[in-house]
mmCIF file of C-alpha atoms in Angstrom:
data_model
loop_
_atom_site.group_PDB
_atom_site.id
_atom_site.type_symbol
_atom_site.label_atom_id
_atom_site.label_comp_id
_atom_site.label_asym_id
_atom_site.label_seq_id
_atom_site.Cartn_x
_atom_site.Cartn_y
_atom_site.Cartn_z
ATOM 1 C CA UNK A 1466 75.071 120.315 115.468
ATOM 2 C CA UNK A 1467 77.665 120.014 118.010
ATOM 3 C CA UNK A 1468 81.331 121.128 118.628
ATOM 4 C CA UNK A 1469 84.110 119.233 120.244
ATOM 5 C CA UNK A 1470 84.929 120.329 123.748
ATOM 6 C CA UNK A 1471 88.052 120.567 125.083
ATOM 7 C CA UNK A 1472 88.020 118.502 128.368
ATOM 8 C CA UNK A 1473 86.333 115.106 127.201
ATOM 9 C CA UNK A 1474 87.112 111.819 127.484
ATOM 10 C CA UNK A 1475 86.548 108.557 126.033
ATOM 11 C CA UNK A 1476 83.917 106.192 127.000
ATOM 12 C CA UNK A 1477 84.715 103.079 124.497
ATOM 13 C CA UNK A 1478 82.074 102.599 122.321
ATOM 14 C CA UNK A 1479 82.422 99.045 121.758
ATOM 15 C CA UNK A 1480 81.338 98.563 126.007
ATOM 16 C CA UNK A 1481 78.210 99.658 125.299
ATOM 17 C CA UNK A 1482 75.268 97.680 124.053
ATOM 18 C CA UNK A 1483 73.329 100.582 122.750
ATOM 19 C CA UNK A 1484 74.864 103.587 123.103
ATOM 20 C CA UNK A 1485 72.551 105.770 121.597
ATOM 21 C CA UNK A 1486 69.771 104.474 124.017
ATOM 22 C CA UNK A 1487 72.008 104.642 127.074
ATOM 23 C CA UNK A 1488 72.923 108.023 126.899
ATOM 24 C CA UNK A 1489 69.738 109.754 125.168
ATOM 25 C CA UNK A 1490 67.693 107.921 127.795
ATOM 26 C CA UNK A 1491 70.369 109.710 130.426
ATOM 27 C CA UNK A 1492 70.469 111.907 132.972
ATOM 28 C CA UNK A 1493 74.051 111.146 133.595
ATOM 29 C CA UNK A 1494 76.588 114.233 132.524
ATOM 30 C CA UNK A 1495 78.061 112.764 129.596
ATOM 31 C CA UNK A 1496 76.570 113.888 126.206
ATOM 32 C CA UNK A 1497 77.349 111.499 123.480
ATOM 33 C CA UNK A 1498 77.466 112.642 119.474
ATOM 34 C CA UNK A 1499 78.258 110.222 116.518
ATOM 35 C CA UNK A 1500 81.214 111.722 114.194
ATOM 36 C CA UNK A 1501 80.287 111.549 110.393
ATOM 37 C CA UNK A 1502 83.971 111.544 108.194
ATOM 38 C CA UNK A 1503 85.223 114.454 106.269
ATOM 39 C CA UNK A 1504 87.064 113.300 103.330
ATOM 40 C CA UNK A 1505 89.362 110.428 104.172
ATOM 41 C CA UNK A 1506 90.375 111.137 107.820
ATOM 42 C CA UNK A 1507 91.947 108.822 109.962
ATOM 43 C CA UNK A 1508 91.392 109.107 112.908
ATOM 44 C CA UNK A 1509 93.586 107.669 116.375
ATOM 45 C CA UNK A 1510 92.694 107.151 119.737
ATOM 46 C CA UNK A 1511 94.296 110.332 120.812
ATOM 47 C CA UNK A 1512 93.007 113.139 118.294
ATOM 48 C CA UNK A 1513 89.597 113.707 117.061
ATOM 49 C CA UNK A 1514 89.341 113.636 113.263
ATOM 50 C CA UNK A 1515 88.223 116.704 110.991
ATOM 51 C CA UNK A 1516 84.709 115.649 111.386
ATOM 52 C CA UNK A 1517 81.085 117.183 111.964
ATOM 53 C CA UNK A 1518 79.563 115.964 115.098
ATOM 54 C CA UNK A 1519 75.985 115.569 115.207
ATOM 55 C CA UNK A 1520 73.379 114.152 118.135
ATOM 56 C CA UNK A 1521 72.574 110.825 117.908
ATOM 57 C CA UNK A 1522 69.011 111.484 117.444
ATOM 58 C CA UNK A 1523 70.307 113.321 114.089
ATOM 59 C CA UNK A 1524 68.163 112.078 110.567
ATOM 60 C CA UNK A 1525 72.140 113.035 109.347
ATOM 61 C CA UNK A 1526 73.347 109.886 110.623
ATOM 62 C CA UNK A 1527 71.254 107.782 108.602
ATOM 63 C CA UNK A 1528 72.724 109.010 105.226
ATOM 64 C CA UNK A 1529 76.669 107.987 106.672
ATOM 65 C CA UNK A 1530 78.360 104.372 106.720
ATOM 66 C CA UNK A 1531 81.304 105.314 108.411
ATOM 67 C CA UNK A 1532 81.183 107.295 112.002
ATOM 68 C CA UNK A 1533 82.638 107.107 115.496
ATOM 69 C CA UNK A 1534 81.312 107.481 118.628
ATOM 70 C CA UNK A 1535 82.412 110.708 120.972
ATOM 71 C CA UNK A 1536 81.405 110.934 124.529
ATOM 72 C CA UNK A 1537 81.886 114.359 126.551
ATOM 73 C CA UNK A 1538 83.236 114.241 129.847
ATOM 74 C CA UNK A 1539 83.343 117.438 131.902
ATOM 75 C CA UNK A 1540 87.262 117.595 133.461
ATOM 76 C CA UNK A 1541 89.328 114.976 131.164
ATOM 77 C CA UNK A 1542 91.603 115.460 128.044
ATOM 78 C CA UNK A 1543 89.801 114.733 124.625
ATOM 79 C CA UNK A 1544 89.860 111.153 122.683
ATOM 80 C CA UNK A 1545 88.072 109.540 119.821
ATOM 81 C CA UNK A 1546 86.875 106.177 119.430
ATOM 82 C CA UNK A 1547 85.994 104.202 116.380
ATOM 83 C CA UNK A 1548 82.791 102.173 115.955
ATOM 84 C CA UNK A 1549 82.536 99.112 114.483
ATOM 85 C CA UNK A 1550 80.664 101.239 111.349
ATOM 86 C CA UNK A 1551 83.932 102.997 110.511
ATOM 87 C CA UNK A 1552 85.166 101.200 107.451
ATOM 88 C CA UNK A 1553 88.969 100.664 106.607
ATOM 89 C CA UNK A 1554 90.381 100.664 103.273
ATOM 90 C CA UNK A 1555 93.378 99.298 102.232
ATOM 91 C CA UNK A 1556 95.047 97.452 99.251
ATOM 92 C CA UNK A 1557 96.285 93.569 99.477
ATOM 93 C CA UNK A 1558 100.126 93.005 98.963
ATOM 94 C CA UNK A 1559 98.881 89.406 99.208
ATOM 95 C CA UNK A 1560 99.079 88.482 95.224
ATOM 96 C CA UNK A 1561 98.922 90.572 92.391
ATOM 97 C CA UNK A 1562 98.427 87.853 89.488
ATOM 98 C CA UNK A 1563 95.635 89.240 87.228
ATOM 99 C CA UNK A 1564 97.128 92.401 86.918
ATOM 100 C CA UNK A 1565 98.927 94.300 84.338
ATOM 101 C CA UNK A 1566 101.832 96.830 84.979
ATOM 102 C CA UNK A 1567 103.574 99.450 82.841
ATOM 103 C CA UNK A 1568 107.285 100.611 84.130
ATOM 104 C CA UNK A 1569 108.706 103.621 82.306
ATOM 105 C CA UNK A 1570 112.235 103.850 82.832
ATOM 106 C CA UNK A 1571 114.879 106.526 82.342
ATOM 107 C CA UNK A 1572 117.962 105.570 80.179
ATOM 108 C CA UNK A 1573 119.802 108.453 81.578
ATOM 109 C CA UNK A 1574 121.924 107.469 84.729
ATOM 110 C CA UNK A 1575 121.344 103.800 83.340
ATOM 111 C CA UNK A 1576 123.720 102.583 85.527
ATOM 112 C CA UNK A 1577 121.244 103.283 88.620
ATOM 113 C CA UNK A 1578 117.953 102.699 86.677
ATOM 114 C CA UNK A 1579 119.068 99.735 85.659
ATOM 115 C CA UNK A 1580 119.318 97.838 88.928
ATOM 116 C CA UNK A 1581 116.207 99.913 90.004
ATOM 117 C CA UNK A 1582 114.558 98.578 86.958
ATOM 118 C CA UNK A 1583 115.327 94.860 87.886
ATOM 119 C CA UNK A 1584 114.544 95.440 91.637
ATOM 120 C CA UNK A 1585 111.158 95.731 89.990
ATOM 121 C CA UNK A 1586 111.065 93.528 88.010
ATOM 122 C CA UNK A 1587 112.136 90.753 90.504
ATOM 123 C CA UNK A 1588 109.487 92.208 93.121
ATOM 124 C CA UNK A 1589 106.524 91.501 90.525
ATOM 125 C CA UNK A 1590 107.632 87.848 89.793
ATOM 126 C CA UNK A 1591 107.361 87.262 93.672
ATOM 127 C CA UNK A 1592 104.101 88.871 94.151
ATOM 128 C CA UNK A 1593 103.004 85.957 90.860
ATOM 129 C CA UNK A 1594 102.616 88.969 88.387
ATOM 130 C CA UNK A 1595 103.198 86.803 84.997
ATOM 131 C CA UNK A 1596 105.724 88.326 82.286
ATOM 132 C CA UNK A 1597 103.444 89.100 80.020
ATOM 133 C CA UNK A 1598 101.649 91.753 81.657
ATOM 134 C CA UNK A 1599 104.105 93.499 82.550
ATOM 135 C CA UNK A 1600 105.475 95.954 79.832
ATOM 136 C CA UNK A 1601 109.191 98.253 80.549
ATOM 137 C CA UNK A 1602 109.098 101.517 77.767
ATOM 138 C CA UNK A 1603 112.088 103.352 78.320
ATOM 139 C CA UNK A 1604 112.738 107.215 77.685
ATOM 140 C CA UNK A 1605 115.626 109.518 77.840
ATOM 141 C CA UNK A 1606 115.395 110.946 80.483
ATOM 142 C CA UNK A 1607 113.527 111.555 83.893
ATOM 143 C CA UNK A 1608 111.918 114.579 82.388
ATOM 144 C CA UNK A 1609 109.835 112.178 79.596
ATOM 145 C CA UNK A 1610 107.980 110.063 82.311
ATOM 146 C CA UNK A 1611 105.639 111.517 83.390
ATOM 147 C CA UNK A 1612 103.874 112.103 79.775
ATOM 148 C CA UNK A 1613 104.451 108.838 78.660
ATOM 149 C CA UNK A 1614 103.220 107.746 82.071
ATOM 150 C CA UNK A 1615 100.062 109.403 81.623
ATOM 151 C CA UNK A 1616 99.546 108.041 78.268
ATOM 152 C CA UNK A 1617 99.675 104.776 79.135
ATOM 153 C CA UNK A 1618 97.239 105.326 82.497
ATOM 154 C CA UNK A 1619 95.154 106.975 79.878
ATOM 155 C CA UNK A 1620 95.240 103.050 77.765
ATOM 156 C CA UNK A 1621 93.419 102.194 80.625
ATOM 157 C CA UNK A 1622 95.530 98.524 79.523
ATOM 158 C CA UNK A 1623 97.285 98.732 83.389
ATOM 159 C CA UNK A 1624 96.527 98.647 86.591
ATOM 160 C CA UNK A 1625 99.451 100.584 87.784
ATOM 161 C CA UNK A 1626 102.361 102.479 85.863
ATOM 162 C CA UNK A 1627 105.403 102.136 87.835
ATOM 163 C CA UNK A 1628 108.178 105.366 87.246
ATOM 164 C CA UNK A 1629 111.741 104.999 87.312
ATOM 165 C CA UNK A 1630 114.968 107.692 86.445
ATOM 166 C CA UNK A 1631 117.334 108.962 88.307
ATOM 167 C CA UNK A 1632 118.277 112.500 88.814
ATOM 168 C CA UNK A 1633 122.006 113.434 90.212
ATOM 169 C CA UNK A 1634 122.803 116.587 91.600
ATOM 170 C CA UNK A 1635 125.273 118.516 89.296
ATOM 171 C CA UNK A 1636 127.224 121.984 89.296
ATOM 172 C CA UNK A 1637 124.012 123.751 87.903
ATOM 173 C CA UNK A 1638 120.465 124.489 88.541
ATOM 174 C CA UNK A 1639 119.478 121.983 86.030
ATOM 175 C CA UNK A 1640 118.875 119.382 88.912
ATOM 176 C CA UNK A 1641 116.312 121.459 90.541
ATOM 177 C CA UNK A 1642 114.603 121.877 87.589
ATOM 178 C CA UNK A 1643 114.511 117.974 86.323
ATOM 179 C CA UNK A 1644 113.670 116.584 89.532
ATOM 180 C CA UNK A 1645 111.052 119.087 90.594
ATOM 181 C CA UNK A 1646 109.542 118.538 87.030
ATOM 182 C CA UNK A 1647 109.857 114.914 86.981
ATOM 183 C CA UNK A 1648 107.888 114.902 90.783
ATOM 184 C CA UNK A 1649 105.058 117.244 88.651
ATOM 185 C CA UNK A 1650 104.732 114.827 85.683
ATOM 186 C CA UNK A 1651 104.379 111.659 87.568
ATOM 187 C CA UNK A 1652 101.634 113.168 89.992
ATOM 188 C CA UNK A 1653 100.004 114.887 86.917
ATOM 189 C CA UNK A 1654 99.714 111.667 85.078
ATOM 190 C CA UNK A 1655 98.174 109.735 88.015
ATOM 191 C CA UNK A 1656 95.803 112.461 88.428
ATOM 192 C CA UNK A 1657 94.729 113.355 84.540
ATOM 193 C CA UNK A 1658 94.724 109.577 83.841
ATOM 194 C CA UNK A 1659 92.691 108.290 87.205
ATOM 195 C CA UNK A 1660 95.600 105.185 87.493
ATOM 196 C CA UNK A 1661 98.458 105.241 90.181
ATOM 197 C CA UNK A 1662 101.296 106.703 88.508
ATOM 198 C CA UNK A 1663 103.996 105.338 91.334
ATOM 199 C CA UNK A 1664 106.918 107.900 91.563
ATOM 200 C CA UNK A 1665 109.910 105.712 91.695
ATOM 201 C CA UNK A 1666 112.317 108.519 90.273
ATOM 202 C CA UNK A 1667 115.569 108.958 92.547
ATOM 203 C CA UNK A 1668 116.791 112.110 93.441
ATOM 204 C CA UNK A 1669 119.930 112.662 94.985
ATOM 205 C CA UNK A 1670 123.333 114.310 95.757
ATOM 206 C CA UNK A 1671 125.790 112.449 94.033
ATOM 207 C CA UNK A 1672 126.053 108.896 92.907
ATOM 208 C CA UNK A 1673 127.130 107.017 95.823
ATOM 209 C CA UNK A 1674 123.662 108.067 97.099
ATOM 210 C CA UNK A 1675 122.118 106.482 94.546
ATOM 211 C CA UNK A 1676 123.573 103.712 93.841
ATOM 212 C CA UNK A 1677 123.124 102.940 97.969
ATOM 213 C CA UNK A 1678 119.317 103.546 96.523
ATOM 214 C CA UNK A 1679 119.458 101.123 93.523
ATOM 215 C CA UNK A 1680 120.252 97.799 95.530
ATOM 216 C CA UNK A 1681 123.071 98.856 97.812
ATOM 217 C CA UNK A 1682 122.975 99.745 101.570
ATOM 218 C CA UNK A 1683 119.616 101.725 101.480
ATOM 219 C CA UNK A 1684 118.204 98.984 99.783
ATOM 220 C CA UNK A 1685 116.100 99.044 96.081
ATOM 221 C CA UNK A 1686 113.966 101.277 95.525
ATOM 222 C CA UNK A 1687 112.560 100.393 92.776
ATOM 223 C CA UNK A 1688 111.181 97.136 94.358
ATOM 224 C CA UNK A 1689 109.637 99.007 97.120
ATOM 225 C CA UNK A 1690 107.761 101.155 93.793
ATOM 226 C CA UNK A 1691 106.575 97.920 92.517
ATOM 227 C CA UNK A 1692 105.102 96.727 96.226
ATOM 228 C CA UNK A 1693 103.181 100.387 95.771
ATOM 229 C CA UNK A 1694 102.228 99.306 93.116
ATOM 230 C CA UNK A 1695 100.785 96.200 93.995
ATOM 231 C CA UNK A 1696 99.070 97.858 97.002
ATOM 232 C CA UNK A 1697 97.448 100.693 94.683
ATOM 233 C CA UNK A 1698 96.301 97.934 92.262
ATOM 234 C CA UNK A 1699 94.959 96.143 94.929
ATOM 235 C CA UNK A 1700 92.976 99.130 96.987
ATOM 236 C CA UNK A 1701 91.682 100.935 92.716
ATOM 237 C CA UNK A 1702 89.975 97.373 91.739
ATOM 238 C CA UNK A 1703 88.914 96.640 95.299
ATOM 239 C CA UNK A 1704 87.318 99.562 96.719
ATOM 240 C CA UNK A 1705 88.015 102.744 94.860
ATOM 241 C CA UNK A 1706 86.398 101.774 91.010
ATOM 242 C CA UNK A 1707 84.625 104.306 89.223
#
């Protein structure tokens, strides 16, 4: 196994008609190693990914579907390049009709959930999500999501839950409190309940800010939850089911 060195450069892998066989079969100075993936790295054309390197003679390689191609090259600055093996995942935005979406909303601060709520709404009818599978529960506050979030993940009836509230800055420490909470719940119930829980919950100074936030200046963010949640839908049923 093989280490990344320092002054390397790129040789791109797609100019070469067999690489393996051009540079094994070399006597040339360059030594060439395939990358195998840790995790879900993503790698660019200027840094090298968190990735084991291996020869390309390496029985390793066989057991991988997604690895680059790095080429040593005494004297030059290190760079990656991806093969045409390394596979790309990514959810569609394109439509969304099939699927079935949960929004829990926070009646507290309903004057900014509410807009956020429709921004939401309005986003799904665009994306030809039907009416009836979509389904808005509504809790006091921004501190009951995230367990009735994970109960309806847990259904296993949606494709994507969708969380809205607002939390406004105060004189207290209560703020700090709600809105690190809320943050929790929402990841927890995405995690316990294996569906995107999309954290649409606003948190900010005063009210002007949110308001901006809920379909003013800064835009709506609640429609920009429900494109999430297209996209998670999209990338879960696609290339990510159990």
């Amino acid at each position: 196994m093989a280490s990344f060195a320092a002054n390397s450069s790129l040789i791109p892998a797609n100019s070469l008609r067999n690489p393996a066989k051009s540079f094994v079969n070399s006597s040339s100075p360059f030594r060439c190693y395939c990358v195998c993936f840790n995790n879900n790295d993503k790698p660019t054309n200027l840094t090298p990914p968190t990735a084991t390197a291996y020869p390309l003679s390496s029985s390793v390689l066989q057991n991988h579907k997604g690895f680059g191609l790095w080429v040593e090259k005494p004297g030059k600055k290190e760079s990656f390049s991806q093969t045409s093996a390394v596979r790309q995942l990514t959810g569609s935005l394109l439509s969304a009709e099939g699927h079935r979406f949960a929004i829990v909303v926070a009646r507290f601060n309903e004057i900014v959930t509410r807009p956020l709520l429709e921004g939401a709404l309005d986003t799904f009818k665009r994306y030809s999500v039907k009416e009836e599978d979509i389904d808005v529960v509504w809790v006091p506050g921004s501190f009951e999501i995230g367990l009735v979030a994970e109960k309806l993940g847990k259904s296993r009836k949606y494709q994507a839950v969708v969380c809205i509230g607002a939390v406004v800055r105060g004189d207290t420490t209560h703020y700090d409190a709600v809105a690190n909470s809320a943050a929790s719940g929402v990841l927890s119930a995405g995690l316990n309940s294996g569906v995107p829980c999309i954290f649409g919950v606003l948190t900010c100074d005063d009210m002007d800010q949110a308001l901006n936030r809920a379909g003013g200046k800064s835009g709506n963010k609640g429609a920009e939850a429900a494109l999430t949640a297209i996209e998670m839908a999209s990338l879960f049923e696609h290339h990510l089911k159990l």
